[in-house]
Amino acid sequence: MPRPATAARHEPPVVEQVDTTFLEGLLGYNARRAALSVIEVFLERMDVYKLRPVDFSVLSLVVHNPGITSRQLCTTLGILPPNLVSLVGGLEKRGLIERMPHPRDGRATGLHPTAAAQKMMRQAERTAAELEAHAARRLSPSEHKTLLRLLRKMYRDD
Amino acid sequence: MPRPATAARHEPPVVEQVDTTFLEGLLGYNARRAALSVIEVFLERMDVYKLRPVDFSVLSLVVHNPGITSRQLCTTLGILPPNLVSLVGGLEKRGLIERMPHPRDGRATGLHPTAAAQKMMRQAERTAAELEAHAARRLSPSEHKTLLRLLRKMYRDD
DNA sequence: TATTGTTATACTCTATAACTATA
DNA sequence: TATAGTTATAGAGTATAACAATA
């Protein structure tokens, strides 16, 4: 039973190159890694607006849907109601959101963007578009479009 | 200036259907939503093994790379070293991982799967494959393959 | 001097139960 | 009875600083 002279008996193996074949075949693993790579750049570029990803999502929806309710925000973004409270409260304190009574439901509150929010989000959405170009920098325009379509198709509700 | 009889002056708007057009055009938003939809099902189906996504990832890498070090796990999975300690400690307590001194670096520790871990992960990886089929249920085999390829291409390091 | 692994710790994110006001 | 919004709180996830042992 010949063995290499440099290898001791029962010596544990050493990993030179990590084999990630199995994990890289999973949609969840790859989608998560892809999302995290975008969020990393997002945090840097949106720091000037002091907007976290969730703040940006909420403000974008409020700007494009004036009068949207907290419940609608929660359902759309998958946020739990208790966790939206301080989030909206923070944006209100910053003068970016105004609460107005819902005209048809006394339990609900309509959320409205202030002029400051509209101005800031015009810029922030431009930054988001630049960020999108960066995220897709290794993809052709056709691949970019295909990736967006397949991701939406994947998680779309039935 | 005629107005509908039911609309009071200055009445705030009501959102019937939420417009998500802008957010749905962003890779980060869609990748995150897609990842969360997979993780939701993952948590249900992996509960029988008591494995969170991160436990599964670590164990899968240890099984396919016996002798892998903590540092290699951190780099591969994007985990910070202090956060891996209790994670590996937990798997060791459950008799799924064994630590052995690294044969060529006295600072490092090689992580090895136990027989129990190998047995469990054969089943768990089968479950992951079923989960993958579920995640891709709305995609054709060709679309599934394309989505995996484009996601990897998107976040791949330069 | 740099790296591996670790401890302690703080901060953020997410989840659950329970309450109020209104439908 | 059900829903919108809120409070309080617990748990999970993620981050930084600092240290011992080894390279």
Tab-separated table of C-alpha atoms (C1' of nucleotides) in Angstrom:
chain	number	residue	atom	x	y	z
A	1	MET	CA	0.000	0.000	0.000
A	2	PRO	CA	2.208	2.858	-1.154
A	3	ARG	CA	1.429	6.361	0.112
A	4	PRO	CA	2.988	9.732	-0.610
A	5	ALA	CA	5.900	10.254	1.734
A	6	THR	CA	4.607	13.660	2.811
A	7	ALA	CA	1.160	12.418	3.869
A	8	ALA	CA	0.855	11.011	7.372
A	9	ARG	CA	-1.555	8.201	8.037
A	10	HIS	CA	-5.096	9.400	8.951
A	11	GLU	CA	-4.202	12.972	8.086
A	12	PRO	CA	-7.432	14.962	7.642
A	13	PRO	CA	-8.075	16.414	4.193
A	14	VAL	CA	-7.362	20.032	3.296
A	15	VAL	CA	-9.796	22.001	1.106
A	16	GLU	CA	-7.989	24.000	-1.570
A	17	GLN	CA	-10.944	25.148	-3.656
A	18	VAL	CA	-14.417	25.212	-2.081
A	19	ASP	CA	-16.974	23.222	-4.061
A	20	THR	CA	-20.245	25.179	-4.125
A	21	THR	CA	-21.854	23.166	-6.919
A	22	PHE	CA	-24.876	22.068	-4.926
A	23	LEU	CA	-25.792	25.457	-3.466
A	24	GLU	CA	-25.278	27.208	-6.800
A	25	GLY	CA	-27.979	25.022	-8.305
A	26	LEU	CA	-30.626	26.434	-5.961
A	27	LEU	CA	-32.831	29.403	-6.885
A	28	GLY	CA	-33.177	30.547	-3.268
A	29	TYR	CA	-29.431	30.633	-2.676
A	30	ASN	CA	-28.704	32.541	-5.880
A	31	ALA	CA	-31.617	34.962	-5.512
A	32	ARG	CA	-30.479	35.795	-1.984
A	33	ARG	CA	-26.862	36.323	-3.004
A	34	ALA	CA	-27.968	38.498	-5.925
A	35	ALA	CA	-30.262	40.587	-3.708
A	36	LEU	CA	-27.504	41.086	-1.123
A	37	SER	CA	-25.046	42.228	-3.789
A	38	VAL	CA	-27.503	44.908	-4.905
A	39	ILE	CA	-28.373	45.984	-1.361
A	40	GLU	CA	-24.678	46.465	-0.578
A	41	VAL	CA	-24.369	49.084	-3.323
A	42	PHE	CA	-27.795	50.495	-2.507
A	43	LEU	CA	-26.708	51.310	1.058
A	44	GLU	CA	-23.696	53.236	-0.230
A	45	ARG	CA	-25.457	55.250	-2.899
A	46	MET	CA	-28.655	55.985	-0.950
A	47	ASP	CA	-26.759	57.089	2.135
A	48	VAL	CA	-26.870	60.665	0.826
A	49	TYR	CA	-30.681	60.544	1.089
A	50	LYS	CA	-30.548	58.610	4.390
A	51	LEU	CA	-32.850	56.008	2.903
A	52	ARG	CA	-32.638	52.306	3.683
A	53	PRO	CA	-34.083	49.922	1.094
A	54	VAL	CA	-37.343	49.656	3.016
A	55	ASP	CA	-37.625	53.455	3.361
A	56	PHE	CA	-37.089	53.825	-0.356
A	57	SER	CA	-39.730	51.198	-1.144
A	58	VAL	CA	-42.284	52.820	1.148
A	59	LEU	CA	-41.628	56.356	-0.099
A	60	SER	CA	-41.697	55.236	-3.729
A	61	LEU	CA	-45.093	53.608	-3.206
A	62	VAL	CA	-46.419	56.679	-1.346
A	63	VAL	CA	-45.243	59.004	-4.122
A	64	HIS	CA	-46.778	56.853	-6.845
A	65	ASN	CA	-49.891	56.083	-4.790
A	66	PRO	CA	-50.867	59.178	-2.769
A	67	GLY	CA	-53.394	58.241	-0.129
A	68	ILE	CA	-52.153	54.653	0.187
A	69	THR	CA	-52.898	53.126	3.601
A	70	SER	CA	-50.540	51.370	5.980
A	71	ARG	CA	-52.391	48.133	5.348
A	72	GLN	CA	-51.837	48.443	1.620
A	73	LEU	CA	-48.148	49.126	2.166
A	74	CYS	CA	-47.815	46.087	4.419
A	75	THR	CA	-49.574	43.786	1.961
A	76	THR	CA	-47.605	45.064	-1.018
A	77	LEU	CA	-44.165	44.944	0.609
A	78	GLY	CA	-44.612	41.968	2.924
A	79	ILE	CA	-44.049	44.060	6.054
A	80	LEU	CA	-45.877	43.264	9.295
A	81	PRO	CA	-48.082	46.116	10.551
A	82	PRO	CA	-46.260	46.603	13.886
A	83	ASN	CA	-42.978	47.036	12.024
A	84	LEU	CA	-44.379	49.674	9.697
A	85	VAL	CA	-45.409	52.005	12.502
A	86	SER	CA	-42.002	53.360	13.480
A	87	LEU	CA	-40.966	53.324	9.837
A	88	VAL	CA	-43.792	55.627	8.749
A	89	GLY	CA	-43.382	57.612	11.950
A	90	GLY	CA	-39.776	58.301	11.086
A	91	LEU	CA	-40.624	59.473	7.585
A	92	GLU	CA	-43.353	61.703	9.026
A	93	LYS	CA	-40.920	63.281	11.484
A	94	ARG	CA	-38.574	64.007	8.591
A	95	GLY	CA	-41.347	65.887	6.836
A	96	LEU	CA	-41.606	63.388	3.994
A	97	ILE	CA	-45.026	61.899	4.700
A	98	GLU	CA	-48.304	63.451	5.846
A	99	ARG	CA	-51.162	61.497	7.369
A	100	MET	CA	-54.709	62.422	6.392
A	101	PRO	CA	-57.930	60.747	7.463
A	102	HIS	CA	-59.182	58.215	4.947
A	103	PRO	CA	-62.269	59.683	3.243
A	104	ARG	CA	-64.238	56.440	3.266
A	105	ASP	CA	-62.889	54.423	6.223
A	106	GLY	CA	-62.563	56.012	9.642
A	107	ARG	CA	-60.195	53.278	10.821
A	108	ALA	CA	-57.635	53.913	8.115
A	109	THR	CA	-55.152	56.710	7.480
A	110	GLY	CA	-54.093	57.864	4.042
A	111	LEU	CA	-50.390	58.501	3.581
A	112	HIS	CA	-49.404	61.403	1.338
A	113	PRO	CA	-46.002	62.566	0.063
A	114	THR	CA	-44.950	66.108	0.938
A	115	ALA	CA	-43.443	68.414	-1.683
A	116	ALA	CA	-40.040	67.712	-0.098
A	117	ALA	CA	-40.563	63.987	-0.541
A	118	GLN	CA	-41.560	64.393	-4.169
A	119	LYS	CA	-38.472	66.457	-4.844
A	120	MET	CA	-36.161	64.059	-3.037
A	121	MET	CA	-37.660	60.948	-4.620
A	122	ARG	CA	-37.233	62.341	-8.136
A	123	GLN	CA	-33.521	62.361	-7.394
A	124	ALA	CA	-33.508	59.110	-5.428
A	125	GLU	CA	-35.326	57.249	-8.197
A	126	ARG	CA	-32.772	58.576	-10.657
A	127	THR	CA	-30.073	57.174	-8.368
A	128	ALA	CA	-31.974	53.888	-8.236
A	129	ALA	CA	-31.952	53.773	-12.030
A	130	GLU	CA	-28.178	54.264	-12.058
A	131	LEU	CA	-27.873	51.560	-9.429
A	132	GLU	CA	-29.965	49.286	-11.627
A	133	ALA	CA	-27.592	49.842	-14.521
A	134	HIS	CA	-24.705	48.939	-12.215
A	135	ALA	CA	-26.419	45.798	-10.957
A	136	ALA	CA	-27.045	44.707	-14.537
A	137	ARG	CA	-23.596	45.702	-15.806
A	138	ARG	CA	-22.615	42.118	-16.644
A	139	LEU	CA	-25.908	41.455	-18.466
A	140	SER	CA	-26.971	42.413	-21.962
A	141	PRO	CA	-30.129	44.548	-22.198
A	142	SER	CA	-31.988	41.450	-23.331
A	143	GLU	CA	-30.645	39.383	-20.419
A	144	HIS	CA	-31.560	42.168	-17.987
A	145	LYS	CA	-35.133	42.164	-19.240
A	146	THR	CA	-35.332	38.374	-19.147
A	147	LEU	CA	-33.996	38.236	-15.585
A	148	LEU	CA	-36.598	40.731	-14.361
A	149	ARG	CA	-39.371	38.810	-16.108
A	150	LEU	CA	-38.341	35.400	-14.762
A	151	LEU	CA	-37.901	36.698	-11.195
A	152	ARG	CA	-41.398	38.184	-11.222
A	153	LYS	CA	-42.797	35.011	-12.751
A	154	MET	CA	-41.114	32.996	-10.011
A	155	TYR	CA	-42.575	34.712	-6.957
A	156	ARG	CA	-45.822	36.018	-8.445
A	157	ASP	CA	-48.873	35.059	-6.395
A	158	ASP	CA	-51.243	32.581	-7.966
B	1	MET	CA	-66.800	74.144	-12.208
B	2	PRO	CA	-68.871	70.945	-12.023
B	3	ARG	CA	-67.770	68.196	-9.642
B	4	PRO	CA	-69.238	64.821	-8.835
B	5	ALA	CA	-71.896	65.234	-6.154
B	6	THR	CA	-70.268	62.582	-3.958
B	7	ALA	CA	-66.808	64.172	-3.921
B	8	ALA	CA	-66.200	66.870	-1.352
B	9	ARG	CA	-63.816	69.688	-2.143
B	10	HIS	CA	-60.168	68.894	-1.240
B	11	GLU	CA	-61.057	65.290	-0.526
B	12	PRO	CA	-57.837	63.233	-0.442
B	13	PRO	CA	-57.460	60.503	-3.053
B	14	VAL	CA	-58.174	56.838	-2.359
B	15	VAL	CA	-55.889	54.129	-3.761
B	16	GLU	CA	-57.871	51.259	-5.256
B	17	GLN	CA	-55.067	49.325	-6.923
B	18	VAL	CA	-51.478	49.833	-5.746
B	19	ASP	CA	-49.118	50.822	-8.553
B	20	THR	CA	-45.822	48.933	-8.098
B	21	THR	CA	-44.481	49.625	-11.582
B	22	PHE	CA	-41.329	51.386	-10.437
B	23	LEU	CA	-40.249	48.858	-7.814
B	24	GLU	CA	-40.988	45.922	-10.118
B	25	GLY	CA	-38.449	47.283	-12.586
B	26	LEU	CA	-35.602	46.881	-10.075
B	27	LEU	CA	-33.432	43.759	-9.894
B	28	GLY	CA	-32.791	44.155	-6.173
B	29	TYR	CA	-36.474	44.379	-5.295
B	30	ASN	CA	-37.409	41.365	-7.386
B	31	ALA	CA	-34.441	39.256	-6.317
B	32	ARG	CA	-35.279	39.917	-2.669
B	33	ARG	CA	-38.968	39.073	-3.109
B	34	ALA	CA	-38.056	35.899	-4.988
B	35	ALA	CA	-35.569	34.853	-2.296
B	36	LEU	CA	-38.106	35.465	0.479
B	37	SER	CA	-40.754	33.391	-1.296
B	38	VAL	CA	-38.332	30.448	-1.428
B	39	ILE	CA	-37.175	30.885	2.170
B	40	GLU	CA	-40.779	30.802	3.371
B	41	VAL	CA	-41.263	27.311	1.944
B	42	PHE	CA	-37.759	26.298	2.997
B	43	LEU	CA	-38.546	27.008	6.654
B	44	GLU	CA	-41.620	24.761	6.503
B	45	ARG	CA	-40.035	21.817	4.736
B	46	MET	CA	-36.685	21.883	6.570
B	47	ASP	CA	-38.310	22.145	9.981
B	48	VAL	CA	-38.238	18.340	10.217
B	49	TYR	CA	-34.416	18.505	10.118
B	50	LYS	CA	-34.319	21.585	12.358
B	51	LEU	CA	-32.191	23.351	9.781
B	52	ARG	CA	-32.405	27.060	9.005
B	53	PRO	CA	-31.205	28.174	5.586
B	54	VAL	CA	-27.808	29.137	6.982
B	55	ASP	CA	-27.435	25.788	8.802
B	56	PHE	CA	-28.259	23.971	5.588
B	57	SER	CA	-25.729	26.011	3.615
B	58	VAL	CA	-22.981	25.415	6.154
B	59	LEU	CA	-23.669	21.684	6.483
B	60	SER	CA	-23.902	21.245	2.741
B	61	LEU	CA	-20.508	22.884	2.283
B	62	VAL	CA	-18.984	20.804	5.101
B	63	VAL	CA	-20.341	17.585	3.610
B	64	HIS	CA	-19.069	18.431	0.125
B	65	ASN	CA	-15.811	19.916	1.445
B	66	PRO	CA	-14.626	17.871	4.456
B	67	GLY	CA	-11.910	19.748	6.288
B	68	ILE	CA	-13.185	23.181	5.233
B	69	THR	CA	-12.179	25.936	7.673
B	70	SER	CA	-14.375	28.558	9.338
B	71	ARG	CA	-12.620	31.215	7.307
B	72	GLN	CA	-13.474	29.448	4.058
B	73	LEU	CA	-17.108	29.097	5.121
B	74	CYS	CA	-17.298	32.808	5.976
B	75	THR	CA	-15.794	33.888	2.674
B	76	THR	CA	-17.980	31.557	0.627
B	77	LEU	CA	-21.272	32.364	2.353
B	78	GLY	CA	-20.697	36.015	3.236
B	79	ILE	CA	-20.964	35.367	6.977
B	80	LEU	CA	-18.882	37.369	9.455
B	81	PRO	CA	-16.530	35.238	11.575
B	82	PRO	CA	-18.056	36.180	14.971
B	83	ASN	CA	-21.477	35.088	13.718
B	84	LEU	CA	-20.240	31.699	12.533
B	85	VAL	CA	-18.930	30.687	15.951
B	86	SER	CA	-22.244	29.891	17.650
B	87	LEU	CA	-23.579	28.483	14.389
B	88	VAL	CA	-20.822	25.875	14.101
B	89	GLY	CA	-20.933	25.357	17.864
B	90	GLY	CA	-24.591	24.439	17.623
B	91	LEU	CA	-24.004	21.937	14.844
B	92	GLU	CA	-21.129	20.433	16.819
B	93	LYS	CA	-23.339	20.017	19.898
B	94	ARG	CA	-25.896	18.232	17.735
B	95	GLY	CA	-23.233	15.751	16.669
B	96	LEU	CA	-23.246	16.888	13.054
B	97	ILE	CA	-19.803	18.488	12.827
B	98	GLU	CA	-16.422	17.461	14.232
B	99	ARG	CA	-13.478	19.819	14.602
B	100	MET	CA	-10.014	18.513	13.798
B	101	PRO	CA	-6.740	20.410	13.861
B	102	HIS	CA	-5.740	21.711	10.440
B	103	PRO	CA	-2.776	19.632	9.234
B	104	ARG	CA	-0.876	22.574	7.762
B	105	ASP	CA	-2.027	25.645	9.757
B	106	GLY	CA	-2.035	25.600	13.530
B	107	ARG	CA	-4.346	28.599	13.690
B	108	ALA	CA	-7.117	26.963	11.697
B	109	THR	CA	-9.575	24.182	12.473
B	110	GLY	CA	-10.882	21.752	9.879
B	111	LEU	CA	-14.612	21.057	10.019
B	112	HIS	CA	-15.728	17.519	9.206
B	113	PRO	CA	-19.185	15.981	8.794
B	114	THR	CA	-20.115	13.106	11.091
B	115	ALA	CA	-21.774	9.970	9.754
B	116	ALA	CA	-25.054	11.293	11.170
B	117	ALA	CA	-24.632	14.536	9.232
B	118	GLN	CA	-23.905	12.685	5.998
B	119	LYS	CA	-27.015	10.564	6.457
B	120	MET	CA	-29.225	13.536	7.314
B	121	MET	CA	-27.903	15.711	4.514
B	122	ARG	CA	-28.564	13.035	1.896
B	123	GLN	CA	-32.225	13.364	2.868
B	124	ALA	CA	-32.136	17.139	3.348
B	125	GLU	CA	-30.573	17.697	-0.056
B	126	ARG	CA	-33.289	15.531	-1.563
B	127	THR	CA	-35.827	17.775	0.166
B	128	ALA	CA	-33.979	20.819	-1.198
B	129	ALA	CA	-34.291	19.388	-4.702
B	130	GLU	CA	-38.052	18.984	-4.234
B	131	LEU	CA	-38.197	22.529	-2.905
B	132	GLU	CA	-36.327	23.695	-5.982
B	133	ALA	CA	-38.909	22.057	-8.219
B	134	HIS	CA	-41.619	23.852	-6.248
B	135	ALA	CA	-39.861	27.211	-6.499
B	136	ALA	CA	-39.537	26.757	-10.254
B	137	ARG	CA	-43.060	25.408	-10.734
B	138	ARG	CA	-44.157	28.363	-12.876
B	139	LEU	CA	-41.021	28.190	-15.054
B	140	SER	CA	-40.218	25.879	-17.943
B	141	PRO	CA	-37.045	23.777	-17.535
B	142	SER	CA	-35.345	26.132	-19.957
B	143	GLU	CA	-36.492	29.219	-18.029
B	144	HIS	CA	-35.333	27.631	-14.769
B	145	LYS	CA	-31.875	27.064	-16.204
B	146	THR	CA	-31.738	30.579	-17.650
B	147	LEU	CA	-32.785	32.164	-14.360
B	148	LEU	CA	-30.054	30.327	-12.437
B	149	ARG	CA	-27.465	31.340	-15.016
B	150	LEU	CA	-28.445	35.018	-15.073
B	151	LEU	CA	-28.590	35.271	-11.271
B	152	ARG	CA	-25.084	33.840	-10.969
B	153	LYS	CA	-23.869	36.107	-13.732
B	154	MET	CA	-25.356	39.080	-11.918
B	155	TYR	CA	-23.635	38.721	-8.550
B	156	ARG	CA	-20.513	36.866	-9.647
B	157	ASP	CA	-17.299	38.508	-8.399
B	158	ASP	CA	-15.096	40.109	-10.999
C	1	DT	C1'	2.963	42.283	10.922
C	2	DA	C1'	-1.021	39.539	9.277
C	3	DT	C1'	-4.416	35.878	9.908
C	4	DT	C1'	-7.647	32.390	12.418
C	5	DG	C1'	-10.787	31.929	15.664
C	6	DT	C1'	-13.071	33.779	19.577
C	7	DT	C1'	-15.689	36.857	23.159
C	8	DA	C1'	-18.518	40.551	24.174
C	9	DT	C1'	-21.719	43.615	22.643
C	10	DA	C1'	-24.772	46.641	20.044
C	11	DC	C1'	-27.825	47.438	16.477
C	12	DT	C1'	-31.218	46.138	13.041
C	13	DC	C1'	-34.773	43.174	11.377
C	14	DT	C1'	-38.628	40.256	12.047
C	15	DA	C1'	-42.349	38.092	14.701
C	16	DT	C1'	-46.264	37.570	18.247
C	17	DA	C1'	-49.724	38.988	21.608
C	18	DA	C1'	-52.815	42.249	23.041
C	19	DC	C1'	-55.164	46.595	22.938
C	20	DT	C1'	-58.313	50.809	20.642
C	21	DA	C1'	-61.233	52.537	17.550
C	22	DT	C1'	-64.078	51.856	13.723
C	23	DA	C1'	-66.593	48.876	10.112
D	1	DT	C1'	-67.410	39.807	14.423
D	2	DA	C1'	-63.726	41.585	11.566
D	3	DT	C1'	-60.321	45.072	10.264
D	4	DA	C1'	-56.766	49.268	10.650
D	5	DG	C1'	-53.542	50.927	13.384
D	6	DT	C1'	-50.848	50.805	17.498
D	7	DT	C1'	-47.895	49.318	21.724
D	8	DA	C1'	-44.802	46.373	23.940
D	9	DT	C1'	-41.685	42.896	23.585
D	10	DA	C1'	-39.028	38.898	22.238
D	11	DG	C1'	-36.186	36.612	19.062
D	12	DA	C1'	-33.226	36.281	14.953
D	13	DG	C1'	-29.892	38.335	12.055
D	14	DT	C1'	-25.927	41.344	11.339
D	15	DA	C1'	-22.244	44.547	12.725
D	16	DT	C1'	-17.772	46.348	15.127
D	17	DA	C1'	-13.969	46.249	18.532
D	18	DA	C1'	-10.691	43.757	20.900
D	19	DC	C1'	-8.134	39.727	22.279
D	20	DA	C1'	-5.099	35.071	22.158
D	21	DA	C1'	-2.679	31.886	19.407
D	22	DT	C1'	-0.217	31.031	15.358
D	23	DA	C1'	1.803	32.243	10.689
